[in-house]
Amino acid sequence: KIFKVAPPYFKKEMDVRKVKGCTFNGGLEVEEDGGYVRWIKNTLEEVVERRPELERFVYEVRVEEGMVFYLPFGWFHEVRSEGVSVSYNFWWDGEYDLKWSLMEGVGEEI
């Protein structure tokens, strides 16, 4: 798999929005009693086309068989596979502490 990753301060450029949560059970169903989730409108490629000076902050990581890739909390990522592959993802809700708040503020200045 090939990951393209960018740090959390790309948030402003990625056009992150909150939308109603959905589930997929053979078809997309909006969770009426559920909360909202973050949805990213732009791709990293679109951001770099619009703001070429940010390209140096987008990293490409190639993950080969037997490797593990740790994606830090809050980092934006896109993944593509070359051929057939199987992945295991572990997701958790991070803590929105002072460090996160400071990073959010930095994003407004870039």
XYZ file of C-alpha atoms in Angstrom:
110
model
C 0.000 0.000 0.000
C 1.099 3.546 -0.615
C 0.144 6.165 1.952
C 0.216 9.893 1.369
C 0.145 11.685 4.712
C 0.010 15.305 5.851
C 0.134 16.859 9.329
C -2.933 18.054 11.260
C -2.382 21.702 10.384
C -3.617 20.891 6.851
C -7.131 20.950 8.318
C -7.989 24.366 6.907
C -6.799 23.378 3.429
C -8.592 20.002 3.517
C -12.028 21.587 4.021
C -13.092 19.322 6.885
C -16.844 19.297 7.458
C -19.177 17.620 9.904
C -21.868 15.414 8.361
C -24.429 13.019 9.814
C -23.022 9.562 10.481
C -23.956 6.724 8.116
C -23.690 2.953 8.043
C -23.373 0.647 5.067
C -25.574 -2.467 5.147
C -25.846 -3.237 1.455
C -26.827 0.395 1.009
C -25.960 3.689 2.664
C -28.203 4.517 5.624
C -28.088 7.780 7.571
C -27.998 7.193 11.320
C -30.895 9.375 12.441
C -30.073 9.055 16.138
C -26.320 9.090 15.564
C -23.943 11.971 15.850
C -21.828 13.727 13.295
C -18.548 12.592 11.752
C -15.787 14.490 9.994
C -15.814 14.394 6.209
C -12.901 15.651 4.122
C -13.838 17.285 0.850
C -10.399 17.809 -0.732
C -7.630 15.372 -1.618
C -3.988 16.039 -0.779
C -3.304 16.351 -4.504
C -5.930 19.104 -4.817
C -4.405 20.968 -1.871
C -0.921 20.856 -3.416
C -2.280 21.995 -6.800
C -3.845 25.002 -5.087
C -0.931 25.658 -2.682
C 2.300 24.247 -4.215
C 4.388 25.517 -1.291
C 2.728 22.885 0.928
C 4.005 19.953 -1.144
C 7.107 19.621 1.063
C 4.821 18.711 4.001
C 3.108 15.810 2.201
C 4.958 12.533 2.716
C 4.640 9.308 0.760
C 5.138 6.035 2.636
C 5.285 2.639 0.950
C 4.178 -0.195 3.256
C 5.322 -3.628 2.109
C 4.389 -7.130 3.241
C 5.084 -7.703 6.941
C 5.488 -3.997 7.724
C 3.481 -1.926 10.198
C 2.770 1.763 9.671
C 1.765 3.955 12.604
C -0.302 6.934 11.528
C -0.243 9.604 14.244
C -3.519 10.959 15.603
C -4.919 13.800 13.529
C -2.782 13.238 10.418
C -4.593 13.264 7.079
C -3.998 10.277 4.865
C -4.879 8.716 1.548
C -4.162 5.076 0.736
C -3.921 3.151 -2.503
C -3.133 -0.496 -3.068
C -1.014 -2.071 -5.745
C -2.719 -5.388 -6.359
C -4.578 -7.521 -3.834
C -3.982 -6.692 -0.172
C -5.448 -7.151 3.286
C -5.250 -4.510 5.995
C -6.094 -4.298 9.659
C -6.966 -0.918 11.117
C -7.317 -0.039 14.758
C -9.137 3.218 15.390
C -9.644 5.052 18.630
C -10.828 8.455 19.696
C -7.875 10.603 20.617
C -7.821 13.131 23.378
C -8.370 16.704 22.336
C -5.972 18.144 24.890
C -3.866 21.319 25.003
C -1.370 19.998 22.422
C -4.200 19.305 19.982
C -5.703 22.744 20.591
C -2.355 24.414 19.940
C -1.926 22.473 16.681
C -5.408 23.522 15.611
C -4.390 27.149 16.180
C -1.200 26.723 14.138
C -3.313 25.446 11.243
C -5.160 28.731 11.071
C -1.913 30.577 10.372
C -0.630 28.425 7.493
